[in-house]
Amino acid sequence: MQIFTLNSNLKSYLENEKQSQQNLAFIPTMGALHKGHISLIELAKTLSPVTLCSIYVNPRQFNDQQDLEKYPRTLEKDCRMLEASGCDIVYVPSDDEIYPDKINTEVQLQLGNLDQVMEGRFRPGHFMGMLTVVKRLLDIVSPQYLIMGQKDFQQFTLVNQLIKQYNLSVKLVVGSTLRDTDGLALSSRNQRLNRNERLQAMAIYQSLLKMSYEFNTKSINQLERETMQFLEDAGLKPEYVEIIDGDTLERPRHDANPRCIVACIAAWAGNVRLIDNLLLKGSLV
Ligand code: AMP
């Protein structure tokens, strides 16, 4: 496995290897890797002979300075996991490599409400920061495939827009959410949960499943309201429960026939913010 910290070295390596490495699949991460991330590497390996994973904790997508500081950084362990998974290239850039003074990294997009709803309401600026780094990374890596998790569904939708509006040739592929045995979506943040919070957190997936079972028999209003209550009763502090059209991220319209409908949740367990989602109808791709 090759590890690069400088864009120039990564780029010349990729250029030299181009003859033999036709297809490159790219998995951007912020490190603190777990089996969920590794499942994306495994998916990448089914698509392409060469996989490249980046590890970069992007300061611009944190609207809360404390959250940035608390973000776990476990580079050595991450590299061991990536090596064991068969990842070929790891890219670990510094802030100066991603945001050099001489390059304008800002992205210009027409997003309507896509970055304002759900996560956007509670994490102002988060998505523009995320889109800026994804665009910059795509410019550096030039992959054929970009692999992202359904776990961050709104992020996936916005990156789809980035690719469309900049007319990028990369193909976006979604990886399904890997869960613990009790259903909790794997997340780097889970390690900050104490025993009690970890038990409370189970209610997130339980309530997603409950909404899925009841989707055809109850109204969206009722499902959202009851789920808020279910999460509160479990000891969590829900920020939102929303059942949305997967393309517009808004309440599905009665007169439309959405390609997919997704239930999305953000909730606090103690001082750890967790998000999750479940497809209720249709398919993501
Ligand atoms: P992160 O480093 O947490 O920003 O995540 C990097 C990528 O891993 C994103 O595309 C996430 O959606 C994806 N990811 C995070 N958690 C999981 C999971 N439990 N299963 C599958 N993919 C995940």
Tab-separated table of C-alpha atoms and ligand atoms in Angstrom:
chain	number	residue	atom	x	y	z
A	1	MET	CA	0.000	0.000	0.000
A	2	GLN	CA	1.330	3.418	-0.967
A	3	ILE	CA	0.830	6.407	1.358
A	4	PHE	CA	1.051	9.977	0.068
A	5	THR	CA	0.888	13.295	1.878
A	6	LEU	CA	1.813	15.597	-1.019
A	7	ASN	CA	-0.448	16.169	-4.037
A	8	SER	CA	2.552	16.422	-6.343
A	9	ASN	CA	3.827	12.961	-5.329
A	10	LEU	CA	0.360	11.433	-5.560
A	11	LYS	CA	-0.252	12.981	-8.973
A	12	SER	CA	3.033	11.847	-10.463
A	13	TYR	CA	2.518	8.342	-9.059
A	14	LEU	CA	-0.976	8.191	-10.609
A	15	GLU	CA	0.297	9.531	-13.932
A	16	ASN	CA	3.124	6.959	-14.055
A	17	GLU	CA	0.727	4.159	-13.225
A	18	LYS	CA	-1.986	5.258	-15.657
A	19	GLN	CA	-1.142	2.649	-18.268
A	20	SER	CA	-1.774	-0.228	-15.898
A	21	GLN	CA	-4.331	1.458	-13.611
A	22	GLN	CA	-7.229	2.313	-15.880
A	23	ASN	CA	-9.936	2.550	-13.259
A	24	LEU	CA	-9.490	4.285	-9.970
A	25	ALA	CA	-12.133	4.085	-7.242
A	26	PHE	CA	-11.935	6.782	-4.601
A	27	ILE	CA	-13.284	6.721	-1.030
A	28	PRO	CA	-12.969	10.034	0.830
A	29	THR	CA	-13.004	9.762	4.644
A	30	MET	CA	-12.122	11.730	7.726
A	31	GLY	CA	-10.323	8.755	9.274
A	32	ALA	CA	-11.155	7.064	12.599
A	33	LEU	CA	-12.043	4.197	10.328
A	34	HIS	CA	-14.412	1.393	11.233
A	35	LYS	CA	-15.900	-1.576	9.409
A	36	GLY	CA	-18.423	0.704	7.664
A	37	HIS	CA	-15.605	2.529	5.891
A	38	ILE	CA	-13.931	-0.781	5.118
A	39	SER	CA	-17.172	-2.004	3.512
A	40	LEU	CA	-16.807	0.930	1.083
A	41	ILE	CA	-13.247	-0.177	0.255
A	42	GLU	CA	-14.603	-3.665	-0.394
A	43	LEU	CA	-17.298	-2.236	-2.660
A	44	ALA	CA	-14.644	-0.182	-4.480
A	45	LYS	CA	-12.579	-3.304	-5.071
A	46	THR	CA	-15.502	-4.950	-6.852
A	47	LEU	CA	-15.665	-1.973	-9.251
A	48	SER	CA	-12.095	-1.182	-9.961
A	49	PRO	CA	-8.558	-2.624	-9.880
A	50	VAL	CA	-7.188	0.327	-7.903
A	51	THR	CA	-8.668	1.831	-4.733
A	52	LEU	CA	-7.607	5.100	-3.188
A	53	CYS	CA	-8.787	6.225	0.241
A	54	SER	CA	-8.218	9.743	1.537
A	55	ILE	CA	-8.052	10.615	5.216
A	56	TYR	CA	-8.571	14.292	5.879
A	57	VAL	CA	-10.434	15.948	8.742
A	58	ASN	CA	-11.798	18.905	6.827
A	59	PRO	CA	-11.979	21.950	9.137
A	60	ARG	CA	-14.360	23.763	6.764
A	61	GLN	CA	-17.200	21.326	7.290
A	62	PHE	CA	-17.250	21.692	11.067
A	63	ASN	CA	-19.539	24.455	12.240
A	64	ASP	CA	-18.600	23.644	15.826
A	65	GLN	CA	-14.929	24.156	16.765
A	66	GLN	CA	-15.209	21.729	19.695
A	67	ASP	CA	-16.561	19.011	17.442
A	68	LEU	CA	-13.517	19.490	15.178
A	69	GLU	CA	-11.133	19.278	18.112
A	70	LYS	CA	-12.865	16.208	19.541
A	71	TYR	CA	-12.898	14.383	16.202
A	72	PRO	CA	-10.907	11.151	16.754
A	73	ARG	CA	-7.600	10.907	14.893
A	74	THR	CA	-6.222	7.367	14.633
A	75	LEU	CA	-3.994	7.446	11.573
A	76	GLU	CA	-1.759	4.461	12.376
A	77	LYS	CA	-4.703	2.175	13.103
A	78	ASP	CA	-6.518	3.491	10.009
A	79	CYS	CA	-3.539	2.612	7.812
A	80	ARG	CA	-3.353	-0.884	9.308
A	81	MET	CA	-7.055	-1.432	8.584
A	82	LEU	CA	-6.701	-0.109	5.044
A	83	GLU	CA	-3.679	-2.300	4.368
A	84	ALA	CA	-5.576	-5.366	5.660
A	85	SER	CA	-8.577	-4.504	3.477
A	86	GLY	CA	-6.422	-4.474	0.334
A	87	CYS	CA	-6.652	-0.724	-0.297
A	88	ASP	CA	-3.913	0.303	-2.736
A	89	ILE	CA	-3.301	3.992	-2.064
A	90	VAL	CA	-3.870	6.218	0.967
A	91	TYR	CA	-3.803	9.971	0.626
A	92	VAL	CA	-3.330	11.961	3.844
A	93	PRO	CA	-3.031	15.624	2.863
A	94	SER	CA	-2.315	18.572	5.153
A	95	ASP	CA	-4.513	21.685	5.230
A	96	ASP	CA	-1.934	23.482	3.040
A	97	GLU	CA	-2.232	20.827	0.344
A	98	ILE	CA	-6.025	21.054	0.263
A	99	TYR	CA	-6.368	24.804	0.687
A	100	PRO	CA	-3.214	26.379	-0.769
A	101	ASP	CA	-3.278	30.193	-0.881
A	102	LYS	CA	-2.777	30.280	-4.645
A	103	ILE	CA	-5.806	28.171	-5.576
A	104	ASN	CA	-9.416	29.304	-5.333
A	105	THR	CA	-11.146	26.224	-3.975
A	106	GLU	CA	-14.600	27.753	-3.593
A	107	VAL	CA	-17.476	25.965	-5.321
A	108	GLN	CA	-20.424	27.737	-6.960
A	109	LEU	CA	-23.637	25.724	-6.983
A	110	GLN	CA	-27.376	26.254	-7.252
A	111	LEU	CA	-28.617	24.104	-4.416
A	112	GLY	CA	-32.048	25.542	-3.688
A	113	ASN	CA	-33.035	24.107	-0.336
A	114	LEU	CA	-30.926	20.973	-0.585
A	115	ASP	CA	-28.265	22.265	1.804
A	116	GLN	CA	-30.714	24.165	4.019
A	117	VAL	CA	-32.995	21.365	5.199
A	118	MET	CA	-32.337	18.634	7.787
A	119	GLU	CA	-28.577	18.692	8.546
A	120	GLY	CA	-28.357	22.151	6.949
A	121	ARG	CA	-30.721	23.581	9.554
A	122	PHE	CA	-28.583	22.415	12.442
A	123	ARG	CA	-25.107	22.611	10.903
A	124	PRO	CA	-24.928	25.888	8.959
A	125	GLY	CA	-22.071	25.966	6.443
A	126	HIS	CA	-21.388	22.232	6.849
A	127	PHE	CA	-22.379	21.221	3.328
A	128	MET	CA	-20.582	24.011	1.487
A	129	GLY	CA	-17.456	22.994	3.442
A	130	MET	CA	-18.003	19.342	2.547
A	131	LEU	CA	-18.646	20.128	-1.145
A	132	THR	CA	-15.531	22.316	-1.289
A	133	VAL	CA	-13.306	19.517	-0.068
A	134	VAL	CA	-14.958	16.845	-2.228
A	135	LYS	CA	-14.501	19.012	-5.359
A	136	ARG	CA	-10.881	19.699	-4.439
A	137	LEU	CA	-10.192	16.015	-3.794
A	138	LEU	CA	-11.853	15.020	-7.081
A	139	ASP	CA	-9.677	17.553	-8.918
A	140	ILE	CA	-6.545	16.068	-7.350
A	141	VAL	CA	-7.435	12.382	-7.643
A	142	SER	CA	-9.502	12.330	-10.894
A	143	PRO	CA	-11.135	8.986	-10.109
A	144	GLN	CA	-13.507	7.016	-12.321
A	145	TYR	CA	-15.641	6.071	-9.303
A	146	LEU	CA	-16.477	7.996	-6.173
A	147	ILE	CA	-17.830	5.790	-3.383
A	148	MET	CA	-19.910	7.333	-0.600
A	149	GLY	CA	-22.097	5.863	2.121
A	150	GLN	CA	-25.886	6.015	2.328
A	151	LYS	CA	-25.314	6.697	6.040
A	152	ASP	CA	-24.816	10.364	5.074
A	153	PHE	CA	-27.770	10.494	2.731
A	154	GLN	CA	-28.028	14.277	2.373
A	155	GLN	CA	-24.287	14.450	1.703
A	156	PHE	CA	-24.715	11.855	-1.036
A	157	THR	CA	-27.541	13.887	-2.624
A	158	LEU	CA	-25.479	17.077	-2.560
A	159	VAL	CA	-22.387	15.415	-4.028
A	160	ASN	CA	-24.648	14.124	-6.794
A	161	GLN	CA	-25.569	17.755	-7.515
A	162	LEU	CA	-21.909	18.799	-7.456
A	163	ILE	CA	-21.109	16.171	-10.072
A	164	LYS	CA	-24.093	17.142	-12.240
A	165	GLN	CA	-23.608	20.904	-12.055
A	166	TYR	CA	-19.845	20.763	-12.719
A	167	ASN	CA	-20.428	18.071	-15.310
A	168	LEU	CA	-17.729	15.873	-13.750
A	169	SER	CA	-17.056	12.549	-15.418
A	170	VAL	CA	-16.833	10.611	-12.145
A	171	LYS	CA	-19.490	7.988	-11.386
A	172	LEU	CA	-21.000	8.269	-7.915
A	173	VAL	CA	-21.691	4.927	-6.235
A	174	VAL	CA	-23.581	4.525	-2.956
A	175	GLY	CA	-22.520	1.979	-0.333
A	176	SER	CA	-25.141	0.638	2.076
A	177	THR	CA	-24.910	1.418	5.788
A	178	LEU	CA	-23.056	-1.127	7.868
A	179	ARG	CA	-24.658	-1.647	11.268
A	180	ASP	CA	-23.761	-3.147	14.605
A	181	THR	CA	-25.598	-6.340	15.614
A	182	ASP	CA	-28.324	-4.283	17.343
A	183	GLY	CA	-28.809	-2.102	14.278
A	184	LEU	CA	-26.899	1.029	15.322
A	185	ALA	CA	-25.182	2.443	12.244
A	186	LEU	CA	-21.402	2.240	12.661
A	187	SER	CA	-19.940	5.692	13.173
A	188	SER	CA	-16.666	7.131	14.444
A	189	ARG	CA	-18.760	8.987	16.997
A	190	ASN	CA	-20.118	5.780	18.589
A	191	GLN	CA	-16.903	5.345	20.572
A	192	ARG	CA	-17.843	8.472	22.543
A	193	LEU	CA	-21.096	6.901	23.798
A	194	ASN	CA	-21.165	5.607	27.373
A	195	ARG	CA	-22.969	2.343	28.200
A	196	ASN	CA	-26.323	3.953	28.812
A	197	GLU	CA	-26.154	6.204	25.735
A	198	ARG	CA	-25.117	3.228	23.631
A	199	LEU	CA	-28.296	1.416	24.742
A	200	GLN	CA	-30.447	4.496	24.096
A	201	ALA	CA	-28.937	4.861	20.620
A	202	MET	CA	-30.496	1.529	19.539
A	203	ALA	CA	-33.834	3.334	19.395
A	204	ILE	CA	-32.728	5.187	16.244
A	205	TYR	CA	-32.665	2.129	14.014
A	206	GLN	CA	-35.667	0.597	15.809
A	207	SER	CA	-37.696	3.698	15.009
A	208	LEU	CA	-36.553	3.694	11.378
A	209	LEU	CA	-37.730	0.102	11.054
A	210	LYS	CA	-41.002	0.967	12.774
A	211	MET	CA	-41.602	3.773	10.263
A	212	SER	CA	-40.845	1.386	7.446
A	213	TYR	CA	-43.416	-1.167	8.733
A	214	GLU	CA	-46.051	1.507	9.276
A	215	PHE	CA	-45.375	3.585	6.171
A	216	ASN	CA	-48.403	2.322	4.260
A	217	THR	CA	-50.836	2.608	7.145
A	218	LYS	CA	-50.068	5.982	8.759
A	219	SER	CA	-49.695	9.532	7.508
A	220	ILE	CA	-46.233	11.075	7.257
A	221	ASN	CA	-47.154	13.635	9.922
A	222	GLN	CA	-48.211	10.927	12.294
A	223	LEU	CA	-45.111	8.809	11.644
A	224	GLU	CA	-42.785	11.761	12.230
A	225	ARG	CA	-44.598	12.840	15.396
A	226	GLU	CA	-44.722	9.341	16.876
A	227	THR	CA	-41.063	8.745	16.073
A	228	MET	CA	-40.009	11.978	17.818
A	229	GLN	CA	-41.883	10.720	20.875
A	230	PHE	CA	-40.395	7.211	20.587
A	231	LEU	CA	-36.868	8.665	20.534
A	232	GLU	CA	-37.565	10.975	23.468
A	233	ASP	CA	-39.053	8.089	25.463
A	234	ALA	CA	-35.823	6.171	24.833
A	235	GLY	CA	-33.866	9.028	26.450
A	236	LEU	CA	-32.558	10.607	23.239
A	237	LYS	CA	-32.907	14.230	22.171
A	238	PRO	CA	-34.096	14.116	18.558
A	239	GLU	CA	-33.303	17.137	16.365
A	240	TYR	CA	-35.392	16.044	13.441
A	241	VAL	CA	-37.353	13.112	12.064
A	242	GLU	CA	-38.186	13.674	8.414
A	243	ILE	CA	-39.718	11.526	5.726
A	244	ILE	CA	-38.580	13.027	2.454
A	245	ASP	CA	-38.495	12.679	-1.292
A	246	GLY	CA	-34.908	11.474	-1.886
A	247	ASP	CA	-34.360	13.906	-4.779
A	248	THR	CA	-35.835	17.145	-3.418
A	249	LEU	CA	-35.221	16.342	0.279
A	250	GLU	CA	-38.662	17.780	0.904
A	251	ARG	CA	-41.926	16.259	2.047
A	252	PRO	CA	-43.121	13.920	-0.781
A	253	ARG	CA	-45.862	15.651	-2.756
A	254	HIS	CA	-49.179	13.882	-3.191
A	255	ASP	CA	-49.263	14.633	-6.912
A	256	ALA	CA	-45.685	13.475	-7.555
A	257	ASN	CA	-44.363	9.958	-7.780
A	258	PRO	CA	-40.983	10.201	-6.051
A	259	ARG	CA	-38.167	7.942	-7.244
A	260	CYS	CA	-37.475	7.166	-3.599
A	261	ILE	CA	-38.707	8.083	-0.144
A	262	VAL	CA	-36.298	8.126	2.772
A	263	ALA	CA	-36.768	8.479	6.528
A	264	CYS	CA	-34.003	10.538	8.138
A	265	ILE	CA	-33.178	11.068	11.810
A	266	ALA	CA	-30.707	13.164	13.787
A	267	ALA	CA	-30.663	12.725	17.542
A	268	TRP	CA	-28.382	13.389	20.474
A	269	ALA	CA	-27.375	10.606	22.841
A	270	GLY	CA	-25.785	12.563	25.681
A	271	ASN	CA	-23.418	14.941	23.910
A	272	VAL	CA	-22.973	12.746	20.838
A	273	ARG	CA	-24.950	13.661	17.736
A	274	LEU	CA	-26.018	10.649	15.654
A	275	ILE	CA	-27.660	10.482	12.239
A	276	ASP	CA	-29.215	7.619	10.339
A	277	ASN	CA	-31.728	6.963	7.558
A	278	LEU	CA	-33.676	4.187	5.886
A	279	LEU	CA	-35.133	3.846	2.439
A	280	LEU	CA	-38.918	3.465	2.754
A	281	LYS	CA	-39.773	3.233	-0.931
A	282	GLY	CA	-38.028	2.969	-4.312
A	283	SER	CA	-34.263	2.817	-4.792
A	284	LEU	CA	-31.435	5.326	-4.459
A	285	VAL	CA	-29.962	4.762	-7.904
B	1	AMP	P1	-16.658	9.873	7.398
B	1	AMP	O1	-15.204	9.628	7.471
B	1	AMP	O2	-17.374	9.476	8.642
B	1	AMP	O3	-16.994	11.239	6.930
B	1	AMP	O4	-17.246	8.887	6.320
B	1	AMP	C1	-16.605	8.585	5.126
B	1	AMP	C2	-17.548	7.792	4.270
B	1	AMP	O5	-17.933	6.602	4.959
B	1	AMP	C3	-18.850	8.555	3.961
B	1	AMP	O6	-19.173	8.349	2.587
B	1	AMP	C4	-19.852	7.906	4.878
B	1	AMP	O7	-21.182	7.968	4.387
B	1	AMP	C5	-19.343	6.474	4.918
B	1	AMP	N1	-19.804	5.770	6.123
B	1	AMP	C6	-19.842	6.254	7.392
B	1	AMP	N2	-20.395	5.345	8.221
B	1	AMP	C7	-20.717	4.272	7.453
B	1	AMP	C8	-21.336	3.005	7.725
B	1	AMP	N3	-21.726	2.661	8.949
B	1	AMP	N4	-21.522	2.149	6.693
B	1	AMP	C9	-21.128	2.478	5.428
B	1	AMP	N5	-20.547	3.652	5.115
B	1	AMP	C10	-20.344	4.538	6.108
